[in-house]
XYZ file of C-alpha atoms in Angstrom:
627
model
C 0.000 0.000 0.000
C 2.788 2.326 0.966
C 4.631 1.666 -2.267
C 1.498 2.284 -4.335
C 0.814 5.508 -2.481
C 4.363 6.638 -3.056
C 4.072 5.802 -6.731
C 0.845 7.789 -7.068
C 2.373 10.723 -5.250
C 5.447 10.566 -7.453
C 3.280 10.281 -10.584
C 1.193 13.304 -9.554
C 4.414 15.216 -8.915
C 5.691 14.361 -12.374
C 2.358 15.418 -13.892
C 2.457 18.708 -12.016
C 6.078 19.338 -13.025
C 5.313 18.498 -16.644
C 2.269 20.778 -16.601
C 4.307 23.596 -15.055
C 7.062 23.059 -17.610
C 4.557 23.198 -20.475
C 3.082 26.379 -19.017
C 6.525 27.958 -18.773
C 7.259 26.946 -22.357
C 4.191 28.800 -23.650
C 5.344 31.932 -25.453
C 4.550 35.195 -23.713
C 2.039 37.240 -25.667
C 3.296 40.591 -26.857
C 1.408 43.783 -26.077
C 0.340 43.890 -29.714
C -1.109 40.385 -29.567
C -2.954 41.155 -26.329
C -4.336 44.314 -27.921
C -5.601 42.443 -30.998
C -7.186 39.679 -28.918
C -9.013 42.198 -26.724
C -10.074 44.151 -29.814
C -11.436 41.047 -31.488
C -13.301 40.010 -28.344
C -15.017 43.417 -28.262
C -15.741 43.259 -32.003
C -17.400 39.854 -31.644
C -19.831 41.172 -29.028
C -21.432 43.200 -31.838
C -20.693 41.129 -34.951
C -20.801 37.401 -35.677
C -17.400 37.458 -37.335
C -14.364 39.694 -37.359
C -14.695 39.602 -41.136
C -18.016 41.471 -40.898
C -17.887 45.197 -41.660
C -19.136 48.193 -39.708
C -21.810 49.660 -41.979
C -23.061 52.756 -40.116
C -22.084 55.309 -37.493
C -24.266 53.755 -34.775
C -22.472 50.424 -35.158
C -19.138 52.252 -34.902
C -20.282 53.945 -31.691
C -21.513 50.667 -30.208
C -18.398 48.639 -30.982
C -16.124 51.407 -29.652
C -18.144 51.468 -26.436
C -17.461 47.740 -26.041
C -13.765 48.619 -25.643
C -14.346 51.163 -22.860
C -14.318 54.178 -25.189
C -17.081 56.755 -25.040
C -16.751 58.341 -28.489
C -18.009 61.894 -28.973
C -19.757 63.001 -32.133
C -16.548 64.754 -33.124
C -14.593 61.484 -32.885
C -17.276 59.564 -34.795
C -17.439 62.201 -37.530
C -13.664 62.034 -37.916
C -13.817 58.356 -38.893
C -17.281 58.178 -40.439
C -17.452 60.911 -43.066
C -20.276 61.436 -45.581
C -18.314 59.301 -48.056
C -17.664 56.382 -45.691
C -19.461 53.234 -46.810
C -17.975 50.708 -44.390
C -15.067 50.046 -42.016
C -13.444 46.657 -41.466
C -11.728 45.128 -38.439
C -8.358 46.594 -39.456
C -9.909 50.065 -39.555
C -11.470 49.442 -36.139
C -8.095 48.488 -34.630
C -6.455 51.559 -36.185
C -9.116 53.753 -34.537
C -8.544 52.090 -31.152
C -4.825 52.845 -31.363
C -5.530 56.523 -31.977
C -8.464 57.014 -29.606
C -7.234 55.955 -26.169
C -9.878 55.301 -23.489
C -10.176 57.829 -20.680
C -8.272 56.907 -17.525
C -9.813 56.975 -14.068
C -7.713 60.007 -13.132
C -8.875 61.887 -16.228
C -12.523 61.171 -15.460
C -12.118 62.207 -11.819
C -10.378 65.401 -12.908
C -13.327 66.259 -15.162
C -15.771 65.814 -12.264
C -13.561 67.830 -9.914
C -13.582 70.729 -12.370
C -17.337 70.875 -11.735
C -17.039 70.161 -7.995
C -15.115 73.371 -7.268
C -15.502 72.975 -3.470
C -14.210 69.393 -3.481
C -17.258 67.937 -1.722
C -17.034 64.586 -3.479
C -20.481 64.919 -4.985
C -22.293 67.040 -7.586
C -25.917 68.142 -7.386
C -28.054 66.625 -10.134
C -29.259 70.064 -11.249
C -25.677 71.337 -11.652
C -24.513 68.217 -13.474
C -27.618 68.235 -15.685
C -26.878 71.829 -16.716
C -23.246 71.029 -17.592
C -23.883 67.756 -19.450
C -26.705 69.104 -21.622
C -25.231 72.511 -22.518
C -21.410 72.277 -22.528
C -18.937 70.551 -24.811
C -20.212 67.236 -26.216
C -23.854 67.683 -25.187
C -25.758 64.670 -23.796
C -29.464 64.117 -24.320
C -31.896 64.415 -21.395
C -32.477 60.650 -21.462
C -28.724 59.921 -21.371
C -28.274 62.140 -18.297
C -31.327 60.648 -16.565
C -29.943 57.152 -17.142
C -26.877 58.184 -15.104
C -29.098 59.554 -12.323
C -31.045 56.266 -12.193
C -27.950 54.352 -11.029
C -28.997 53.786 -7.412
C -25.599 52.853 -5.970
C -23.954 56.161 -6.988
C -26.882 58.580 -6.495
C -28.574 59.711 -3.304
C -30.748 62.685 -2.356
C -30.329 64.424 -5.699
C -26.523 64.067 -5.672
C -24.041 62.035 -7.724
C -21.125 60.538 -5.799
C -18.621 60.755 -8.632
C -15.943 58.689 -6.864
C -18.372 55.768 -6.631
C -19.465 56.417 -10.205
C -15.871 56.204 -11.487
C -15.252 52.993 -9.525
C -18.464 51.455 -10.888
C -17.742 52.611 -14.434
C -14.242 51.126 -14.634
C -15.227 47.949 -12.741
C -18.072 47.398 -15.207
C -15.746 48.046 -18.187
C -13.283 45.448 -16.882
C -16.076 42.919 -16.322
C -17.445 43.488 -19.834
C -13.985 42.964 -21.325
C -13.527 39.786 -19.292
C -16.925 38.389 -20.312
C -16.245 39.213 -23.982
C -12.871 37.461 -23.816
C -14.321 34.391 -22.103
C -17.157 34.228 -24.624
C -14.676 34.291 -27.500
C -12.450 31.651 -25.878
C -15.451 29.364 -25.403
C -16.405 29.690 -29.065
C -13.900 27.562 -30.938
C -15.138 28.823 -34.311
C -14.669 32.456 -33.333
C -11.279 31.697 -31.826
C -10.054 30.219 -35.120
C -11.211 33.161 -37.235
C -8.730 35.152 -39.199
C -9.152 38.810 -38.298
C -7.953 41.584 -40.581
C -4.207 41.865 -41.007
C -3.577 39.767 -37.938
C -3.730 35.973 -37.987
C -3.222 33.809 -34.913
C 0.035 32.021 -35.447
C 1.480 28.852 -34.047
C 4.029 29.536 -31.274
C 7.020 28.862 -33.471
C 5.811 31.412 -36.053
C 4.461 34.021 -33.653
C 4.931 37.598 -34.830
C 3.330 40.957 -34.272
C 0.618 42.035 -36.701
C 1.057 44.892 -39.092
C -1.497 47.660 -39.165
C -3.301 48.880 -42.232
C -1.723 51.850 -43.944
C -3.511 54.925 -45.241
C -2.532 54.148 -48.830
C -5.723 52.318 -49.736
C -4.936 48.730 -50.701
C -1.370 48.701 -49.460
C 0.022 47.647 -46.128
C 3.175 49.301 -44.901
C 5.914 47.565 -42.968
C 9.055 49.196 -41.635
C 12.450 47.564 -41.826
C 11.830 45.812 -38.498
C 8.581 44.116 -39.542
C 9.253 43.453 -43.215
C 9.186 39.818 -44.319
C 12.718 38.584 -43.985
C 14.962 35.668 -44.872
C 15.795 35.169 -41.203
C 12.805 32.832 -41.048
C 14.817 30.512 -43.296
C 17.734 30.714 -40.854
C 19.860 32.565 -43.383
C 22.934 34.208 -41.837
C 23.560 36.524 -44.781
C 23.129 40.256 -44.240
C 20.088 41.966 -45.783
C 22.229 43.623 -48.449
C 23.269 40.217 -49.734
C 19.785 38.723 -49.972
C 18.649 37.494 -53.355
C 15.325 38.943 -54.473
C 12.968 37.503 -57.049
C 13.317 40.670 -59.132
C 14.815 44.135 -58.674
C 14.558 47.455 -60.465
C 16.502 50.617 -59.680
C 15.854 54.249 -60.591
C 18.460 56.988 -60.308
C 17.642 60.648 -60.993
C 20.078 63.487 -60.373
C 18.266 66.728 -59.557
C 19.742 70.220 -59.506
C 19.270 72.914 -56.889
C 15.514 73.705 -56.862
C 15.942 77.312 -55.741
C 18.135 78.155 -58.798
C 15.755 76.865 -61.458
C 14.011 79.178 -63.895
C 10.297 79.647 -63.195
C 8.128 77.711 -65.643
C 4.724 79.060 -64.604
C 3.859 82.254 -66.456
C 0.651 84.255 -66.437
C -1.401 84.886 -69.594
C -0.564 88.320 -71.035
C -4.042 89.774 -70.531
C -4.778 88.073 -67.163
C -5.754 91.369 -65.507
C -8.762 91.515 -67.856
C -9.969 88.009 -66.975
C -12.776 87.360 -64.465
C -11.565 85.883 -61.188
C -12.565 84.291 -57.900
C -10.573 82.952 -54.947
C -10.877 80.943 -51.761
C -8.678 80.046 -48.852
C -8.388 76.602 -47.282
C -6.070 74.507 -45.139
C -4.293 71.160 -44.951
C -4.622 69.587 -41.489
C -2.411 66.759 -40.256
C -4.334 64.055 -38.420
C -3.049 61.999 -35.471
C -2.550 58.965 -37.730
C -0.533 60.949 -40.282
C -3.388 61.353 -42.776
C -3.898 64.806 -44.281
C -7.342 66.342 -44.724
C -8.224 69.573 -46.517
C -11.047 71.660 -47.875
C -12.501 70.447 -51.193
C -14.062 72.698 -53.815
C -16.457 72.667 -56.735
C -15.760 74.962 -59.676
C -18.593 75.884 -62.013
C -17.725 77.081 -65.517
C -20.728 78.584 -67.312
C -19.088 79.012 -70.714
C -16.243 77.273 -72.519
C -13.215 79.343 -71.602
C -9.487 79.541 -71.137
C -8.778 79.065 -67.409
C -5.787 79.833 -65.189
C -5.626 78.094 -61.768
C -3.107 78.628 -58.961
C -2.580 77.401 -55.405
C 0.064 78.479 -52.902
C 0.628 78.405 -49.123
C -0.903 81.389 -47.316
C 1.679 83.593 -45.625
C 0.397 84.926 -42.295
C 3.665 86.432 -41.063
C 3.338 90.116 -40.215
C 7.086 90.673 -39.983
C 8.572 92.286 -43.081
C 10.736 89.905 -45.087
C 9.810 86.918 -42.899
C 7.688 84.050 -44.178
C 5.482 81.674 -42.222
C 7.273 78.357 -41.502
C 4.803 76.335 -43.602
C 5.639 78.228 -46.812
C 8.041 75.410 -47.777
C 5.150 72.895 -47.861
C 4.453 71.830 -51.446
C 0.920 72.390 -52.730
C -0.926 71.373 -55.896
C -4.475 71.151 -57.252
C -6.032 68.176 -59.022
C -8.889 68.973 -61.410
C -11.509 66.235 -61.725
C -14.858 66.024 -63.465
C -17.683 63.685 -62.517
C -18.721 61.307 -65.280
C -21.308 58.590 -64.628
C -20.435 58.477 -60.938
C -16.688 58.384 -61.663
C -14.305 61.278 -61.090
C -12.165 61.590 -64.226
C -8.800 63.352 -64.033
C -8.697 66.460 -66.226
C -5.295 67.800 -65.198
C -3.259 69.128 -62.274
C -1.132 72.158 -61.411
C 2.208 70.921 -62.682
C 4.031 74.209 -63.407
C 5.535 76.297 -60.613
C 6.867 79.731 -59.791
C 8.435 79.766 -56.314
C 5.669 78.700 -53.883
C 2.911 78.967 -56.491
C 1.704 75.928 -58.426
C -0.468 76.567 -61.475
C -2.221 75.264 -64.587
C -3.402 76.901 -67.812
C -5.860 75.290 -70.179
C -9.382 75.232 -71.522
C -12.408 73.971 -69.612
C -15.815 73.274 -71.103
C -19.151 74.092 -69.536
C -19.709 72.066 -66.360
C -18.896 71.478 -62.702
C -15.399 70.379 -61.685
C -13.852 69.129 -58.463
C -10.741 70.972 -57.251
C -8.878 68.804 -54.740
C -5.795 70.267 -53.013
C -2.785 67.995 -52.659
C 0.487 67.937 -50.743
C 2.997 65.082 -50.761
C 3.283 64.958 -46.962
C 7.071 65.179 -47.151
C 7.109 68.476 -45.256
C 3.763 68.410 -43.485
C 4.320 65.496 -41.170
C 4.432 64.476 -37.536
C 7.542 65.665 -35.752
C 9.256 64.048 -32.816
C 7.575 65.071 -29.593
C 9.491 67.721 -27.733
C 9.069 69.098 -24.244
C 7.460 72.470 -24.839
C 6.474 74.975 -22.202
C 2.738 75.513 -22.406
C 1.828 79.036 -23.470
C -0.553 81.019 -21.322
C -3.919 81.671 -22.976
C -5.795 83.772 -20.405
C -5.111 85.705 -17.213
C -7.055 87.776 -14.692
C -6.598 91.553 -14.630
C -6.697 93.832 -11.592
C -10.508 93.538 -11.552
C -10.314 89.729 -11.569
C -11.788 89.678 -15.075
C -10.484 87.109 -17.549
C -8.413 88.540 -20.414
C -6.886 86.855 -23.479
C -3.090 86.988 -23.586
C -1.484 88.855 -26.536
C 0.019 85.571 -27.780
C -3.375 83.853 -27.796
C -4.983 86.863 -29.493
C -2.358 86.652 -32.240
C -3.051 82.935 -32.735
C -6.820 83.584 -32.843
C -6.290 86.364 -35.388
C -4.341 83.992 -37.645
C -6.997 81.340 -37.130
C -9.645 83.847 -38.202
C -7.649 84.563 -41.384
C -7.598 80.855 -42.218
C -11.299 80.137 -41.645
C -12.405 83.341 -43.418
C -12.439 81.382 -46.679
C -13.705 84.153 -48.958
C -11.334 86.724 -47.435
C -13.991 89.394 -46.788
C -12.905 89.924 -43.173
C -16.081 88.306 -41.785
C -17.244 84.794 -40.932
C -20.459 83.519 -42.488
C -22.369 80.653 -40.865
C -21.035 78.314 -43.575
C -17.414 79.353 -42.914
C -17.899 79.134 -39.162
C -19.334 75.625 -39.492
C -16.236 74.349 -41.308
C -14.314 75.602 -38.265
C -16.813 74.027 -35.842
C -16.690 70.664 -37.611
C -12.914 70.698 -37.398
C -12.706 71.787 -33.747
C -15.777 70.157 -32.151
C -17.317 67.799 -34.710
C -20.663 69.619 -34.579
C -22.341 72.266 -36.697
C -23.892 75.468 -35.405
C -27.575 75.523 -36.396
C -29.570 78.606 -37.395
C -30.984 79.159 -33.891
C -27.548 78.988 -32.272
C -26.197 81.369 -34.928
C -28.945 83.863 -34.075
C -27.913 83.695 -30.402
C -24.296 84.192 -31.472
C -25.215 87.290 -33.479
C -27.144 88.715 -30.513
C -24.173 88.371 -28.147
C -21.149 89.070 -30.346
C -20.195 91.715 -32.865
C -21.443 91.060 -36.394
C -21.669 92.887 -39.717
C -24.026 91.915 -42.535
C -25.103 88.898 -40.434
C -21.488 87.651 -40.308
C -19.153 87.411 -37.330
C -16.372 90.014 -37.070
C -12.816 89.323 -35.947
C -13.588 90.967 -32.570
C -16.725 88.860 -32.261
C -14.624 85.739 -32.822
C -12.199 86.868 -30.093
C -15.056 87.524 -27.666
C -16.568 84.132 -28.453
C -13.348 82.438 -27.312
C -13.191 84.648 -24.221
C -16.718 83.556 -23.332
C -15.621 79.928 -23.629
C -12.799 80.642 -21.158
C -15.274 82.324 -18.790
C -17.630 79.351 -19.009
C -14.804 77.169 -17.695
C -13.772 79.780 -15.095
C -10.414 80.247 -16.748
C -9.678 76.568 -17.404
C -8.068 76.588 -20.896
C -8.679 72.885 -21.630
C -11.393 73.471 -24.255
C -9.380 76.281 -25.830
C -6.434 73.919 -26.241
C -8.682 71.332 -27.909
C -9.597 73.972 -30.490
C -6.003 75.106 -30.981
C -4.630 71.601 -31.402
C -7.378 70.671 -33.867
C -6.243 73.682 -35.917
C -2.621 72.469 -35.950
C -1.128 74.461 -33.053
C 1.306 73.043 -30.498
C 1.568 74.043 -26.839
C 3.857 76.949 -27.748
C 1.124 78.393 -30.006
C 3.097 77.485 -33.135
C 1.189 76.107 -36.118
C 3.194 72.968 -36.854
C 0.529 70.519 -38.093
C -1.398 72.602 -40.611
C -0.708 74.521 -43.807
C -3.185 77.204 -44.922
C -3.354 77.939 -48.644
C -5.110 80.178 -51.142
C -6.631 79.157 -54.495
C -7.190 81.631 -57.327
C -9.221 80.912 -60.474
C -9.205 83.119 -63.597
C -11.473 82.618 -66.620
C -11.284 84.616 -69.854
C -14.908 84.275 -71.042
C -17.078 83.942 -67.909
C -17.152 84.542 -64.168
C -15.951 81.306 -62.487
C -17.897 80.153 -59.439
C -15.875 78.493 -56.669
C -17.602 76.885 -53.679
C -16.076 75.135 -50.658
C -18.066 71.931 -50.240
C -16.302 69.817 -47.622
C -13.396 69.384 -45.235
C -12.260 65.787 -45.420
C -9.658 63.230 -46.337
C -9.596 62.273 -49.993
C -7.305 59.278 -49.988
C -9.156 57.082 -52.469
C -10.174 59.788 -54.936
C -6.937 61.726 -54.707
C -4.651 58.690 -54.738
C -6.418 57.518 -57.891
C -5.784 60.898 -59.533
C -2.121 60.901 -58.462
C -1.638 57.379 -59.832
C -3.277 58.285 -63.128
C -1.174 61.440 -63.535
C 2.037 59.496 -62.847
C 1.044 56.836 -65.397
C 0.275 59.491 -68.002
C 3.347 61.678 -67.497
C 5.927 59.479 -65.765
C 8.550 57.045 -67.060
C 7.455 53.394 -66.960
C 9.687 50.373 -66.265
C 8.689 46.730 -66.062
C 10.519 44.349 -63.735
C 12.565 41.789 -65.604
C 10.881 38.421 -65.271
C 7.805 40.112 -63.809
C 6.476 42.114 -66.767
C 3.127 42.530 -65.005
C 4.791 44.688 -62.322
C 5.385 48.234 -63.592
C 7.065 51.134 -61.778
C 6.078 54.637 -62.899
C 8.365 57.512 -61.909
C 7.108 61.061 -62.333
C 9.319 64.073 -61.609
C 8.913 67.826 -61.643
C 10.921 70.685 -60.165
C 9.809 70.045 -56.591
C 9.285 66.330 -56.087
C 9.396 62.797 -57.473
C 6.441 60.422 -57.270
C 6.761 56.652 -57.566
C 3.694 54.565 -58.469
C 3.475 50.772 -58.601
C 1.094 48.718 -60.724
C 0.453 44.990 -60.377
C -1.365 43.580 -63.407
C -0.986 39.971 -62.242
C -3.469 37.847 -60.322
C -1.074 37.398 -57.410
C -0.485 39.491 -54.319
C 3.104 40.748 -54.113
C 5.270 42.189 -51.348
C 7.925 44.642 -52.498
C 10.806 46.167 -50.591
C 11.662 49.805 -51.289
C 15.187 50.975 -50.460
C 16.173 54.664 -50.538
C 19.432 54.312 -48.611
C 21.578 55.466 -51.566
C 19.529 58.632 -52.139
C 21.141 61.933 -51.173
C 19.539 64.997 -49.581
C 16.102 63.370 -49.826
C 13.047 63.000 -47.633
C 10.332 60.427 -48.352
C 6.636 60.777 -47.595
C 6.896 57.335 -45.982
C 9.323 58.618 -43.367
C 11.555 55.544 -43.787
C 14.661 54.742 -45.821
C 13.676 51.084 -46.199
C 10.124 49.772 -46.085
C 7.920 47.145 -47.687
C 4.492 47.424 -49.281
C 1.824 44.884 -50.096
C 0.601 45.223 -53.678
C -2.724 43.500 -54.254
C -3.632 41.769 -57.539
C -4.839 44.049 -60.352
C -4.056 47.192 -58.342
C -2.202 50.490 -58.633
C -0.832 52.414 -55.646
C 1.392 55.326 -54.731
C 4.686 53.954 -53.468
C 6.149 57.228 -52.198
C 6.771 60.903 -52.835
C 10.315 62.240 -52.441
C 11.523 65.840 -52.021
C 14.867 67.520 -51.289
C 15.664 67.838 -47.606
C 17.598 71.054 -48.247
C 16.353 73.095 -51.209
C 19.632 74.977 -51.490
C 21.560 71.818 -52.352
C 21.490 69.285 -55.195
C 19.648 66.054 -54.510
C 19.720 62.556 -55.949
C 16.904 60.034 -56.015
C 18.289 56.490 -55.921
C 15.542 53.961 -55.291
C 15.802 50.166 -55.462
C 12.470 48.301 -55.553
C 12.556 44.533 -55.151
C 9.970 41.757 -55.086
C 10.262 39.836 -51.813
C 7.415 37.388 -52.309
């Protein structure tokens, strides 16, 4: 008996040791893998499969709420524009990476801004007033649903500490239940989701996120497919590729070139119109801008120009964004398709222009910049500028620095340049800064309280409007900073993530009509136009042995654009290497990267510009098929 007992004990010990050893041998999940698993679990609480698409804004709101986010209308409108048809799981994950959930400290801080006497509770009447009238306004039913939570409300008061504890405890429980539900569903657990596929332990790797270039996926040199998986010890420079093509272009000094854009001799006699606009850099690196419709009432010779808008008031000094390249693409709708007519290819200093003939009709004018010079910069520690202060009478006053920034902001959003803001112009600003439009009733209230002329808001009225916002928050500048940062300003009140521009249209035979119609990203439409222009005007090279893969290289005085076309039925991954280029900056932000080129597709590979315009530059790009 004793021997048998000892054997059983020993056997159990071996089983336990083996189990522990197996557990220790399990690969540790990376943060990226944990993120994707949690994201998929949340996605599957709303959809049957991670291959299902989000098809409306309400679904987007619901699935984001499953991850602990509480998206505002402004956030939803940023990702679901009037042209959005659907979003897939990859898009959902990209949104989650950009829109971080509020932390407990952030939520408590928001409540304490209302609870000025630090009592630990807020009267329902006070909270109701704030939640239904300030910032991202809640409906009466939404506020009442908060007040109906018995464990955090008592005697007409909300205990916000208990509310925060309940909120985050519930979020954690929901995430846990969603994860357990997915784990218990073997079919759901085996699903492929977006760019990320569950891998066996020996092939485990972090997923790659979807790029903003439409069909392509971008990998940096650390995540590119590599021969190391085949245990090759050769350096990357010695790898053998399936096919390689190289392009070398020596460019002169841009600033010494002769201007190619010239005005028509009798331009002063032509009829003209103009509008301002702005490029805005998004958190994910995408660029959005105003879009325009041009109406030509009679067949006419037309002269179009676009250039950055200089707001510097110092003589001889230009605004820092004047080096950002700008162009206009001219499209015309035809049976639901936007056909490329032309683009502003010729230049004179900062001005890009086009001369030609346009027939009767309505045309799209879509501004374009390569993104080489309007891009995210490394985060620096910047001392936060002061926006408001209290004078000797304890009244809030705008600082001179903030007034200057507001004045520049007014110049940018005054699209027609008449020195006043119409409701339409103001709403483009509101959509950018808050995600909501100002309706007619609210505009009437605005006109009653702030200075207007001809039913439009004056510069002083705009200043006073921002001062009122500061007074509403008792001097707290948080909302003012939200507005400033949405308009491209950093904490030092420098505009570093925006580039205002001005468009001018001249027509010889008729008065051109130019209307600003939207403020949005135009990746698909614009990328298609860029690809088509490069195919029409660029040099084409086929890869030896892969004749269905064609590289188009278009160059002008300011930049080089590389476009790839895959006419085959196979998906390809190509490596792009710019390491031998000199004095160059790529829109990709990397010297070496890889792109996924889908079957029967065309995509922009990169745009390249000189890093220093006062020096010669050389484009030396090697593009190779990896797989």
